[in-house]
Coordinates of C-alpha atoms in Angstrom, one line a residue:
Chain A
M447 CA 0.0 0.0 0.0
K448 CA 1.3 3.5 -0.8
P449 CA 1.8 5.8 2.1
Y450 CA -1.0 8.2 1.2
K451 CA -3.4 5.3 0.8
K452 CA -2.4 4.1 4.2
I453 CA -3.2 7.4 5.8
I454 CA -6.6 7.6 4.0
A455 CA -7.4 4.1 5.1
S456 CA -6.6 4.8 8.8
F457 CA -8.6 8.0 8.8
A458 CA -11.5 6.1 7.2
L459 CA -11.2 3.5 9.9
L460 CA -11.2 6.1 12.6
A461 CA -14.2 7.9 11.2
L462 CA -16.0 4.5 11.0
M463 CA -15.1 3.9 14.7
F464 CA -16.5 7.2 15.8
L465 CA -19.7 6.7 13.7
A466 CA -20.1 3.2 15.3
L467 CA -19.6 4.7 18.8
Y468 CA -22.2 7.4 18.1
F469 CA -24.8 4.9 17.1
L470 CA -24.0 2.6 20.0
E471 CA -24.4 5.4 22.3
Q472 CA -27.7 6.5 20.7
H473 CA -28.9 2.9 20.9
F474 CA -27.8 1.8 24.3
G475 CA -27.9 5.1 26.2
K476 CA -25.0 7.0 27.9
R477 CA -25.3 5.1 31.1
S478 CA -25.4 1.6 29.7
M479 CA -22.8 -1.0 30.8
L480 CA -21.3 -1.1 27.3
I481 CA -20.7 2.6 27.1
T482 CA -19.2 2.7 30.6
V483 CA -16.9 -0.1 29.8
L484 CA -15.8 1.6 26.5
K485 CA -15.1 4.8 28.4
K486 CA -13.0 3.2 31.1
G487 CA -11.4 0.9 28.6
A488 CA -10.2 3.8 26.4
I489 CA -8.7 5.6 29.4
Y490 CA -6.9 2.4 30.6
A491 CA -5.8 1.8 27.0
L492 CA -4.0 5.2 27.0
I493 CA -2.4 4.6 30.4
A494 CA -1.4 1.1 29.4
V495 CA 0.2 2.3 26.2
S496 CA 2.1 5.0 28.1
M497 CA 3.4 2.3 30.4
N498 CA 4.2 0.1 27.5
L499 CA 6.3 2.9 26.0
L500 CA 8.5 2.7 29.1
N501 CA 8.4 -1.0 30.0
G502 CA 7.9 -2.6 26.6
F503 CA 9.7 -0.3 24.2
T504 CA 12.5 1.3 26.3
G505 CA 13.0 -1.6 28.6
L506 CA 12.8 0.6 31.7
F507 CA 10.9 -1.4 34.3
S508 CA 9.1 1.4 36.1
L509 CA 6.4 0.9 38.6
G510 CA 5.5 4.6 39.2
Q511 CA 2.6 4.9 36.8
A512 CA 0.0 5.3 39.6
G513 CA 1.9 8.2 41.0
F514 CA 1.9 10.2 37.8
M515 CA -1.7 9.4 37.2
L516 CA -2.4 10.8 40.7
V517 CA -0.5 14.0 39.9
G518 CA -2.5 14.3 36.6
A519 CA -5.9 13.6 38.3
Y520 CA -5.3 16.1 41.1
T521 CA -3.9 18.8 38.8
Y522 CA -7.0 18.6 36.7
A523 CA -9.5 18.5 39.6
V524 CA -7.8 21.3 41.5
L525 CA -7.7 23.6 38.6
T526 CA -11.2 23.0 37.2
I527 CA -13.5 23.0 40.2
P528 CA -15.9 25.9 39.6
M529 CA -15.4 28.9 41.9
A530 CA -19.0 28.7 43.2
R531 CA -18.4 25.1 44.5
R532 CA -15.0 25.6 46.0
A533 CA -16.3 26.6 49.4
A534 CA -18.3 23.4 49.6
V535 CA -15.5 21.1 48.4
Y536 CA -12.7 22.7 50.5
Q537 CA -15.0 23.0 53.6
Y538 CA -12.1 22.2 55.9
Y539 CA -9.7 24.6 54.3
D540 CA -11.7 27.9 53.9
G541 CA -12.5 27.3 50.3
G542 CA -8.9 26.6 49.2
I543 CA -6.4 29.2 47.9
I544 CA -6.7 28.9 44.1
P545 CA -8.4 32.0 43.0
F546 CA -9.4 31.0 39.4
T547 CA -11.0 28.1 37.5
A548 CA -9.4 26.8 34.3
P549 CA -11.4 25.4 31.4
A550 CA -11.4 21.6 31.2
I551 CA -9.0 21.4 28.2
V552 CA -6.4 23.6 30.0
G553 CA -6.8 21.4 33.1
I554 CA -6.1 18.2 31.1
L555 CA -3.0 19.8 29.4
A556 CA -1.7 21.1 32.8
A557 CA -2.2 17.6 34.2
G558 CA 0.1 16.1 31.6
L559 CA 2.6 18.9 31.9
L560 CA 2.9 18.8 35.7
A561 CA 3.2 15.0 35.6
A562 CA 6.0 15.3 33.0
L563 CA 7.8 18.0 35.0
I564 CA 7.8 15.8 38.1
A565 CA 8.9 12.9 36.0
A566 CA 11.8 15.0 34.7
L567 CA 12.9 15.8 38.3
I568 CA 12.5 12.2 39.5
G569 CA 14.2 10.9 36.4
L570 CA 17.4 12.7 37.1
P571 CA 18.4 10.5 40.0
V572 CA 16.3 7.4 39.4
L573 CA 17.1 6.6 35.8
R574 CA 20.7 5.7 36.7
L575 CA 19.4 2.6 38.5
K576 CA 19.0 -0.8 36.8
S577 CA 16.1 -3.2 36.4
D578 CA 14.5 -4.1 39.7
Y579 CA 16.2 -1.3 41.6
L580 CA 14.6 1.1 39.2
A581 CA 11.2 -0.7 39.7
I582 CA 11.4 -0.4 43.5
A583 CA 12.6 3.3 43.4
T584 CA 9.8 4.4 41.1
L585 CA 7.3 2.5 43.3
G586 CA 8.8 4.4 46.2
F587 CA 8.4 7.8 44.5
A588 CA 4.8 7.0 43.7
E589 CA 4.2 6.4 47.4
I590 CA 6.0 9.6 48.3
I591 CA 3.8 11.6 45.9
R592 CA 0.7 10.1 47.5
A593 CA 1.9 11.0 51.0
I594 CA 2.7 14.6 49.9
I595 CA -0.8 15.0 48.3
Q596 CA -2.5 13.8 51.4
W597 CA -0.4 16.1 53.6
D598 CA -2.5 18.5 55.7
T599 CA -0.3 21.5 55.1
L600 CA -1.0 21.3 51.4
G601 CA -4.8 21.1 52.2
P602 CA -5.7 24.5 50.8
I603 CA -4.5 23.2 47.4
T604 CA -5.1 19.4 47.4
N605 CA -7.9 19.2 50.1
G606 CA -5.7 16.9 52.1
S607 CA -7.1 13.4 52.2
N608 CA -10.7 14.6 51.6
L609 CA -12.7 14.0 48.5
L610 CA -12.4 16.3 45.4
K611 CA -15.6 16.6 43.5
T612 CA -17.9 18.8 41.3
Y613 CA -15.2 19.4 38.7
P614 CA -16.4 19.2 35.0
T615 CA -16.8 15.6 33.6
F616 CA -17.8 14.2 30.3
K617 CA -21.2 12.6 29.6
S618 CA -20.6 11.2 26.1
V619 CA -18.1 8.5 25.1
I620 CA -16.9 10.4 22.0
P621 CA -14.6 13.0 23.6
V622 CA -12.9 10.3 25.7
F623 CA -12.2 8.3 22.6
A624 CA -11.0 11.3 20.7
A625 CA -8.6 12.3 23.5
C626 CA -7.3 8.8 24.0
A627 CA -7.0 8.1 20.2
L628 CA -5.1 11.3 19.7
C629 CA -2.6 10.6 22.5
I630 CA -2.1 6.9 21.4
G631 CA -1.6 8.2 17.9
V632 CA 1.1 10.5 19.0
I633 CA 2.8 7.6 20.9
V634 CA 2.6 5.4 17.8
L635 CA 4.3 8.2 15.7
L636 CA 7.0 8.6 18.3
I637 CA 7.7 4.9 18.3
H638 CA 8.1 4.9 14.5
S639 CA 10.5 7.9 14.6
T640 CA 14.2 7.7 15.1
Y641 CA 13.6 8.2 18.8
G642 CA 11.5 5.1 18.9
R643 CA 14.3 3.1 17.2
A644 CA 16.7 4.4 19.8
F645 CA 14.4 3.3 22.6
K646 CA 14.2 -0.2 21.2
A647 CA 17.9 -0.3 20.8
I648 CA 18.3 0.6 24.5
R649 CA 15.8 -2.1 25.4
D650 CA 17.6 -4.8 23.4
D651 CA 21.1 -4.0 24.5
E652 CA 22.1 -1.0 26.5
I653 CA 25.8 -1.3 26.0
A654 CA 25.5 -1.8 22.2
A655 CA 23.1 1.1 22.0
E656 CA 25.6 3.3 23.8
A657 CA 28.4 2.2 21.5
M658 CA 26.3 3.1 18.5
G659 CA 26.2 6.7 19.8
I660 CA 22.8 6.8 21.5
N661 CA 22.9 9.0 24.5
L662 CA 21.5 6.6 27.1
F663 CA 20.5 9.1 29.7
H664 CA 19.0 11.6 27.3
H665 CA 16.8 8.9 25.7
K666 CA 15.8 7.2 28.9
Q667 CA 14.8 10.6 30.4
M668 CA 12.8 11.4 27.3
A669 CA 10.9 8.1 27.4
F670 CA 10.2 8.6 31.1
V671 CA 9.0 12.1 30.7
I672 CA 6.7 11.4 27.7
S673 CA 5.3 8.3 29.3
S674 CA 4.5 10.3 32.5
F675 CA 3.0 13.1 30.4
F676 CA 0.4 10.7 29.0
A677 CA 0.0 8.9 32.3
G678 CA -0.9 12.4 33.7
I679 CA -3.5 13.0 31.0
G680 CA -4.8 9.5 31.5
G681 CA -5.1 10.3 35.2
A682 CA -7.1 13.5 34.4
L683 CA -9.4 11.5 32.2
L684 CA -9.8 8.8 34.9
A685 CA -10.8 11.6 37.4
M686 CA -13.4 12.8 34.9
Y687 CA -14.7 9.3 34.5
Q688 CA -15.0 8.7 38.2
G689 CA -16.6 12.0 39.0
S690 CA -14.9 12.3 42.4
L691 CA -11.3 11.8 43.5
Q692 CA -9.3 10.6 46.5
A693 CA -5.6 10.0 46.6
N694 CA -6.1 6.7 48.5
A695 CA -7.3 4.9 45.4
F696 CA -4.0 5.4 43.6
K697 CA -2.0 2.8 45.4
S698 CA 0.7 0.5 44.0
S699 CA -2.0 -2.1 43.2
M700 CA -3.2 0.3 40.5
T701 CA 0.2 0.2 38.9
Y702 CA 0.2 -3.6 39.2
E703 CA -3.1 -3.8 37.3
I704 CA -1.8 -1.6 34.5
L705 CA 1.4 -3.7 34.3
L706 CA -0.7 -6.8 34.1
I707 CA -2.7 -5.3 31.2
V708 CA 0.6 -4.5 29.4
V709 CA 1.8 -8.0 30.0
I710 CA -1.4 -9.6 28.8
G711 CA -1.4 -7.5 25.7
G712 CA 2.3 -8.2 25.0
M713 CA 5.2 -6.1 26.1
G714 CA 6.2 -3.9 23.1
S715 CA 2.8 -4.0 21.3
I716 CA 0.6 -0.9 21.2
S717 CA -2.4 -2.6 19.8
G718 CA -1.9 -5.4 22.2
S719 CA -2.1 -3.0 25.1
V720 CA -5.3 -1.4 23.7
I721 CA -7.0 -4.8 23.1
A722 CA -5.9 -6.0 26.6
S723 CA -7.3 -2.9 28.3
F724 CA -10.7 -3.3 26.8
L725 CA -10.7 -7.0 27.6
F726 CA -9.5 -6.4 31.1
I727 CA -12.1 -3.7 31.9
A728 CA -14.9 -5.6 30.2
C729 CA -14.0 -8.8 32.1
S730 CA -13.6 -7.1 35.5
E731 CA -16.5 -4.8 35.2
W732 CA -19.0 -6.6 33.1
W733 CA -18.6 -10.1 31.7
L734 CA -17.5 -11.8 34.9
R735 CA -20.1 -10.0 37.1
F736 CA -22.2 -13.1 37.2
L737 CA -19.5 -14.8 39.3
D738 CA -20.3 -12.4 42.1
T739 CA -23.9 -13.2 42.5
E740 CA -25.4 -16.4 43.8
M741 CA -27.0 -18.6 41.1
Y742 CA -29.4 -21.5 41.2
I743 CA -29.8 -24.1 38.5
G744 CA -33.2 -25.6 39.4
T745 CA -32.8 -26.1 43.1
F746 CA -29.1 -26.6 42.9
K747 CA -27.1 -23.7 44.3
V748 CA -23.9 -23.3 42.3
P749 CA -21.0 -23.4 44.8
L750 CA -18.4 -20.7 45.4
L751 CA -20.3 -17.9 43.7
R752 CA -20.4 -14.9 45.9
S753 CA -19.0 -11.4 46.1
G754 CA -15.3 -11.3 45.2
F755 CA -15.2 -14.6 43.3
R756 CA -15.0 -12.7 40.0
M757 CA -11.6 -11.2 40.9
V758 CA -10.3 -14.6 42.1
V759 CA -11.1 -16.2 38.7
F760 CA -9.9 -13.2 36.9
S761 CA -6.5 -13.1 38.7
A762 CA -6.1 -16.9 38.2
V763 CA -6.6 -16.4 34.4
I764 CA -4.0 -13.6 34.5
M765 CA -1.5 -16.0 36.3
V766 CA -2.1 -18.5 33.5
V767 CA -1.3 -15.9 30.9
V768 CA 1.8 -14.8 32.8
L769 CA 3.1 -18.3 33.2
F770 CA 2.2 -20.1 30.0
F771 CA 1.5 -17.4 27.4
R772 CA 4.4 -15.2 28.3
K773 CA 4.2 -13.2 25.0
G774 CA 0.6 -12.1 25.7
I775 CA -2.0 -11.6 23.1
M776 CA 0.2 -9.9 20.5
G777 CA 3.8 -10.5 21.5
E778 CA 5.8 -7.7 19.9
K779 CA 3.6 -7.6 16.8
E780 CA 1.0 -4.9 16.0
I781 CA -2.4 -5.7 14.7
W782 CA -1.7 -3.9 11.4
D783 CA 1.4 -6.1 10.9
L784 CA -0.6 -9.3 11.1
R785 CA -1.4 -9.5 7.4
R786 CA 2.1 -8.7 6.2
P787 CA 4.6 -11.4 7.2
R788 CA 3.6 -13.8 4.4
R789 CA 4.0 -11.2 1.7
R790 CA 7.3 -10.0 3.1
A791 CA 8.6 -13.6 3.2
G792 CA 7.6 -14.0 -0.5
K793 CA 9.5 -10.8 -1.4
E794 CA 12.7 -11.9 0.3
A795 CA 12.5 -15.3 -1.4
G796 CA 12.1 -13.6 -4.7
R797 CA 15.3 -11.5 -4.2
Chain B
M74 CA 11.4 14.7 76.5
F75 CA 12.6 11.1 77.0
D76 CA 9.4 10.1 78.6
K77 CA 7.5 11.3 75.6
I78 CA 9.8 9.5 73.1
L79 CA 10.1 6.2 75.1
P80 CA 6.8 4.6 74.0
Y81 CA 7.6 5.4 70.4
L82 CA 11.1 4.1 70.8
L83 CA 9.7 0.8 72.2
S84 CA 7.2 0.4 69.5
G85 CA 9.9 1.3 66.9
I86 CA 12.1 -1.5 68.2
S87 CA 9.2 -3.9 68.2
V88 CA 8.0 -3.0 64.7
G89 CA 11.7 -3.1 63.5
G90 CA 11.9 -6.7 64.8
Q91 CA 8.8 -7.7 62.9
Y92 CA 10.1 -6.0 59.7
A93 CA 13.3 -7.9 60.2
L94 CA 11.6 -11.3 60.2
I95 CA 9.9 -10.4 56.9
A96 CA 13.1 -8.8 55.5
V97 CA 15.1 -12.0 56.0
G98 CA 12.7 -13.8 53.6
Y99 CA 13.2 -11.1 51.0
T100 CA 16.9 -10.9 51.3
M101 CA 17.4 -14.7 51.1
V102 CA 15.2 -15.1 48.0
Y103 CA 16.9 -12.1 46.3
G104 CA 20.3 -13.5 47.2
I105 CA 19.5 -16.8 45.5
L106 CA 17.0 -16.0 42.7
R107 CA 17.7 -12.3 42.1
L108 CA 14.0 -11.9 42.5
I109 CA 12.0 -9.3 44.4
N110 CA 9.3 -11.6 45.8
F111 CA 6.4 -9.2 45.7
A112 CA 4.1 -11.9 47.1
H113 CA 6.1 -12.2 50.4
G114 CA 4.0 -9.4 52.0
D115 CA 0.8 -11.3 51.0
I116 CA 2.1 -14.5 52.4
F117 CA 2.7 -12.6 55.6
T118 CA -1.0 -11.4 55.5
A119 CA -2.2 -14.9 54.7
A120 CA -0.5 -16.1 57.9
G121 CA -2.6 -13.5 59.8
F122 CA -5.8 -14.9 58.3
F123 CA -4.8 -18.5 59.0
M124 CA -4.5 -17.6 62.6
V125 CA -7.9 -15.8 62.6
Y126 CA -9.6 -18.9 61.2
M127 CA -7.6 -21.5 63.2
V128 CA -8.4 -20.1 66.7
T129 CA -12.2 -20.4 66.0
V130 CA -11.8 -24.2 66.0
L131 CA -8.6 -25.1 67.8
P132 CA -6.9 -24.1 71.0
I133 CA -4.2 -21.6 70.6
Q134 CA -1.3 -23.9 71.5
I135 CA -2.1 -26.1 68.5
A136 CA -3.2 -23.2 66.3
I137 CA 0.2 -21.4 66.3
P138 CA 2.3 -24.3 65.0
L139 CA -0.4 -25.2 62.5
V140 CA -0.4 -21.6 61.2
V141 CA 3.3 -21.7 60.8
A142 CA 3.1 -25.0 58.9
L143 CA 0.3 -23.7 56.6
T144 CA 2.3 -20.6 55.8
V145 CA 5.3 -22.6 55.0
L146 CA 3.2 -24.8 52.7
L147 CA 1.8 -21.7 51.0
G148 CA 5.3 -20.2 50.4
F149 CA 6.5 -23.6 49.1
T150 CA 3.5 -23.9 46.7
V151 CA 3.9 -20.3 45.4
E152 CA 7.5 -21.0 44.5
R153 CA 6.7 -24.4 42.8
V154 CA 3.7 -23.1 40.8
A155 CA 4.6 -19.5 39.9
Y156 CA 8.4 -19.2 39.9
K157 CA 9.8 -22.7 39.1
P158 CA 8.3 -22.8 35.5
L159 CA 10.1 -19.5 34.8
R160 CA 13.6 -20.6 35.9
S161 CA 15.1 -19.9 32.5
A162 CA 12.9 -16.9 31.6
P163 CA 14.2 -13.3 31.8
R164 CA 14.3 -11.9 35.3
M165 CA 11.6 -9.4 34.6
S166 CA 9.1 -12.2 33.7
V167 CA 9.6 -13.8 37.2
M168 CA 9.1 -10.4 38.8
I169 CA 5.8 -10.0 36.8
S170 CA 4.8 -13.4 38.0
A171 CA 5.5 -12.4 41.6
I172 CA 3.3 -9.3 41.1
G173 CA 0.6 -11.6 39.6
V174 CA 0.8 -13.9 42.6
S175 CA 0.4 -11.0 44.9
Y176 CA -2.7 -9.8 43.0
L177 CA -4.1 -13.3 43.1
L178 CA -3.5 -13.8 46.9
Q179 CA -5.0 -10.4 47.7
N180 CA -8.1 -11.1 45.7
L181 CA -8.4 -14.6 47.2
M182 CA -8.1 -13.2 50.7
W183 CA -10.7 -10.6 49.8
Y184 CA -13.0 -13.3 48.6
V185 CA -12.6 -15.5 51.6
T186 CA -13.1 -12.7 54.2
G187 CA -15.7 -10.8 52.2
G188 CA -13.4 -7.8 52.3
L189 CA -13.9 -7.1 56.0
A190 CA -11.3 -6.5 58.6
K191 CA -11.1 -9.6 60.9
Q192 CA -10.4 -9.3 64.6
Y193 CA -7.0 -10.9 65.4
P194 CA -7.2 -13.3 68.3
T195 CA -5.6 -12.2 71.6
I196 CA -2.9 -14.6 72.5
P197 CA -2.7 -15.1 76.3
W198 CA 0.4 -13.7 77.9
I199 CA 1.9 -11.9 74.9
S200 CA -1.1 -9.5 74.6
Q201 CA -0.9 -8.5 78.3
S202 CA 0.1 -5.0 79.2
V203 CA 3.3 -4.1 81.0
T204 CA 4.6 -0.8 82.3
I205 CA 8.2 0.2 81.8
G206 CA 9.1 3.5 83.4
T207 CA 6.3 5.8 82.2
A208 CA 5.3 3.8 79.1
T209 CA 2.6 1.2 79.0
T210 CA 3.0 -1.4 76.3
K211 CA 2.2 -5.0 75.5
V212 CA 4.4 -8.0 76.3
V213 CA 4.8 -8.7 72.6
T214 CA 6.7 -5.4 72.2
L215 CA 9.3 -6.7 74.5
I216 CA 9.5 -10.2 73.2
T217 CA 9.8 -9.3 69.5
P218 CA 13.3 -8.0 69.4
V219 CA 14.6 -10.9 71.6
L220 CA 12.8 -13.5 69.5
T221 CA 14.0 -11.9 66.3
V222 CA 17.6 -11.8 67.3
L223 CA 17.4 -15.4 68.5
L224 CA 15.9 -16.7 65.3
V225 CA 18.3 -14.8 63.2
I226 CA 21.3 -16.2 65.1
A227 CA 19.9 -19.6 64.6
L228 CA 19.5 -19.0 60.9
V229 CA 23.0 -17.7 60.5
A230 CA 24.3 -20.7 62.4
I231 CA 22.4 -23.0 59.9
I232 CA 23.7 -21.2 56.9
Q233 CA 27.3 -21.2 58.2
N234 CA 27.4 -24.8 59.6
T235 CA 25.1 -27.1 57.8
K236 CA 25.3 -28.8 54.4
I237 CA 22.1 -27.1 53.1
G238 CA 23.5 -23.8 54.3
M239 CA 26.6 -24.3 52.4
A240 CA 24.6 -25.2 49.3
M241 CA 22.6 -21.9 49.8
R242 CA 25.8 -19.9 49.9
A243 CA 27.1 -21.6 46.8
V244 CA 23.9 -21.0 44.9
S245 CA 23.8 -17.4 45.8
K246 CA 27.5 -17.0 44.7
D247 CA 27.0 -18.6 41.3
F248 CA 23.8 -20.2 40.3
E249 CA 25.1 -22.1 37.3
T250 CA 28.4 -23.3 38.7
A251 CA 26.6 -24.6 41.8
Q252 CA 24.3 -26.6 39.6
L253 CA 27.2 -28.1 37.8
M254 CA 28.8 -29.1 41.1
G255 CA 25.8 -31.3 41.8
I256 CA 23.8 -29.1 44.1
K257 CA 20.1 -29.8 43.7
I258 CA 19.1 -26.3 42.9
D259 CA 15.3 -26.8 43.3
S260 CA 15.6 -28.2 46.8
V261 CA 17.8 -25.3 47.8
I262 CA 15.4 -22.8 46.4
S263 CA 12.5 -24.5 48.1
T264 CA 14.3 -24.5 51.4
T265 CA 14.9 -20.8 51.0
F266 CA 11.2 -20.2 50.6
I267 CA 10.4 -22.4 53.5
I268 CA 12.7 -20.6 55.8
G269 CA 11.4 -17.2 54.6
S270 CA 7.8 -18.2 55.0
L271 CA 8.5 -19.6 58.5
L272 CA 10.0 -16.4 59.7
A273 CA 7.2 -14.4 58.0
A274 CA 4.6 -16.5 59.9
V275 CA 6.3 -15.8 63.2
G276 CA 6.6 -12.1 62.3
S277 CA 2.9 -12.1 61.4
V278 CA 1.8 -13.5 64.8
L279 CA 3.9 -10.8 66.5
Y280 CA 2.8 -8.0 64.1
F281 CA -0.9 -8.6 64.2
S282 CA -1.0 -9.2 68.0
N283 CA 0.0 -5.5 68.1
Y284 CA -2.6 -4.2 65.6
A285 CA -5.7 -6.3 66.6
S286 CA -7.2 -6.6 63.0
V287 CA -6.2 -8.1 59.7
T288 CA -7.3 -6.9 56.2
P289 CA -6.4 -8.4 52.8
T290 CA -4.0 -5.6 52.1
A291 CA -2.6 -5.3 55.6
G292 CA 0.7 -6.9 54.6
A293 CA 1.4 -4.9 51.5
M294 CA 3.0 -1.9 53.3
P295 CA 5.0 -3.9 55.9
G296 CA 6.1 -6.1 53.0
L297 CA 7.5 -3.2 51.0
K298 CA 9.1 -1.7 54.1
A299 CA 10.8 -4.9 54.9
F300 CA 12.1 -5.0 51.3
V301 CA 13.5 -1.5 51.8
A302 CA 15.1 -2.7 54.9
A303 CA 16.7 -5.6 53.0
V304 CA 18.1 -3.2 50.4
F305 CA 19.2 -0.8 53.1
G306 CA 21.2 -3.5 54.8
G307 CA 22.7 -4.8 51.5
I308 CA 20.5 -7.2 49.7
G309 CA 21.6 -10.8 50.3
S310 CA 23.1 -10.1 53.7
I311 CA 21.0 -11.4 56.6
P312 CA 22.5 -9.3 59.4
G313 CA 22.3 -6.3 57.1
A314 CA 18.5 -6.9 56.6
V315 CA 18.0 -7.2 60.4
I316 CA 19.9 -4.0 61.2
G317 CA 18.2 -2.2 58.3
A318 CA 14.8 -3.3 59.6
F319 CA 15.5 -2.0 63.1
I320 CA 16.7 1.3 61.8
I321 CA 13.6 1.7 59.7
G322 CA 11.2 0.7 62.4
I323 CA 12.8 3.1 64.9
C324 CA 13.0 6.1 62.5
E325 CA 9.5 5.6 61.3
N326 CA 8.1 5.7 64.9
I327 CA 10.3 8.7 65.8
I328 CA 8.8 10.5 62.8
K329 CA 5.4 9.7 64.1
A330 CA 6.4 11.0 67.5
L331 CA 7.4 14.3 65.9
G332 CA 3.9 14.6 64.4
Y333 CA 4.5 13.8 60.7
T334 CA 2.5 10.6 60.6
T335 CA 1.6 11.1 56.9
F336 CA 5.2 10.9 56.0
S337 CA 6.2 7.9 58.0
D338 CA 5.7 5.7 54.9
A339 CA 7.2 8.2 52.6
F340 CA 10.3 8.4 54.7
T341 CA 11.0 4.8 54.2
F342 CA 11.0 5.2 50.5
A343 CA 13.0 8.4 50.6
L344 CA 15.6 6.4 52.6
L345 CA 15.5 3.7 49.9
I346 CA 16.1 6.2 47.1
V347 CA 19.0 7.9 49.0
I348 CA 20.6 4.5 49.7
L349 CA 20.2 3.4 46.1
L350 CA 21.8 6.5 44.8
F351 CA 24.8 6.8 47.1
K352 CA 25.5 3.2 48.1
P353 CA 23.5 0.9 45.9
T354 CA 25.0 -2.2 47.6
G355 CA 23.6 -1.2 51.0
L356 CA 25.4 -1.2 54.3
F357 CA 26.8 -4.8 54.1
G358 CA 26.2 -5.8 50.5
E359 CA 28.9 -7.2 48.3
K360 CA 30.0 -5.2 45.3
T361 CA 29.1 -6.9 42.0
S362 CA 30.4 -5.8 38.6
E363 CA 28.3 -5.6 35.5
K364 CA 29.2 -8.3 33.0
V365 CA 28.7 -7.7 29.3

């Protein structure tokens, strides 16, 4: 396919997707399970792809994603709560000290930028560490960020450990998809650029990459900052999806969930992460729900089914994937590569 | 001033001892497999729940050894099921598997308990109150450091003097060569997990006696802190882990005494980062060089 045809084809696909979303939403209603799952799935897809950029493409095993999401979510919420509501939200801190309200889009961008800035600062010391030490240090920083946000002294800004609410949210699924698709698109372009190749070189062999003239620290820092930028935006979108916000939800278990999504989708595959996110959210929120309620077949009560069983089955399935299907759904391939290998093999044979 | 600090100091030493018992498990596993066993904290929590359910049917003298045995079995099973199949896989895969196990155990405990905090049984004698100077505390606070030190001395003696201890040292020095020399690697690794889980079970009895209730995520934070302690002391070094754990336990409680409770967890991680940056091998760790 010629490049311009490829571009036209992908835009046509995107337009089709949005059209389909529009009709689904009209048909099922904005509060239906399907639409809810699609919204949350899209947000998780963005966050998973941002983590994949770091863990799958650059080979930096970071576990700080929840921390950057937290920064993004709080930045967005703090900046966009309407003035009229501030007194009610910040009831323990005299209405807070932020004297203005930013429009939602500014809030989202600020969320990404602040997360990126903090990542740049954290990256300076942390990115010198290797593999599991890096993992544990980023995990530590995420916990430190959470402690700082819950700190009483910062209460007038962050509302301490109290709930943030009444900030603008979205009703329709279209803007969420638009935002997430745009961000994922940017990450895809980045990965196909020379920077993306440098990231992969670092992942495959750090010493060889350095010998080839790739500035290790510069590129690692870049991957870390960009990944955190998108994690911040993802955090802001997640805050919008939830409607209210508390720092306590952003624990390390959230990072683990996202890491597991990335692993299920395949480390180093963008489309894998996207597919896995939708599957993960659909299974945990919707398809496996029946496991949580008691069920009778005739007079026979099906054993084991009660609240919480869904997550047990779900995590057992994840363990099976982790142990026996280590490459995940896509391995390192992308969904748009799937048709190609045969033709390419033919070409090479013809040479 | 001292009167004010004393209760915090006592609970710091006690918590430090409990962290030490968990940290030994981390440091031994890391020494041999180069794996951060993220599930260790959840095994510790599981020991807490075993106790909660055991005492409802059994007298406490029988319950405690059974709890320890069950925890050991759990640790052993986790290693066999989740880590052994990945022996030749890249290190990160094993770590992801550990995170998966932790997720599974937490969800399983949530399912079994219905997500509610369970009252931890009071164990006669060690839950009694005693008064030292001006501070009132439980007997468990005083026993913990003594018991910890005794157990660790016993462990070090085993590692220095027995055949299996020698095998462990060999494996942690060089995995492949040890295998070539005829050491049965799987049994050495299993022994490591058994010892680690045993100490975690003892730690859990002491820890939860102090806190009175267990939740499915109660062990996550102590687990992480114990890991930090292991890194602080120099990962792979048992005395290092113990000293690191006591330092972290005491510092954390002094920070609470000064009124910065929000930061007591953050402090631990800040300490970790400082250590990793300035002395990545920890206080007593051996220096390793990067091989190409």
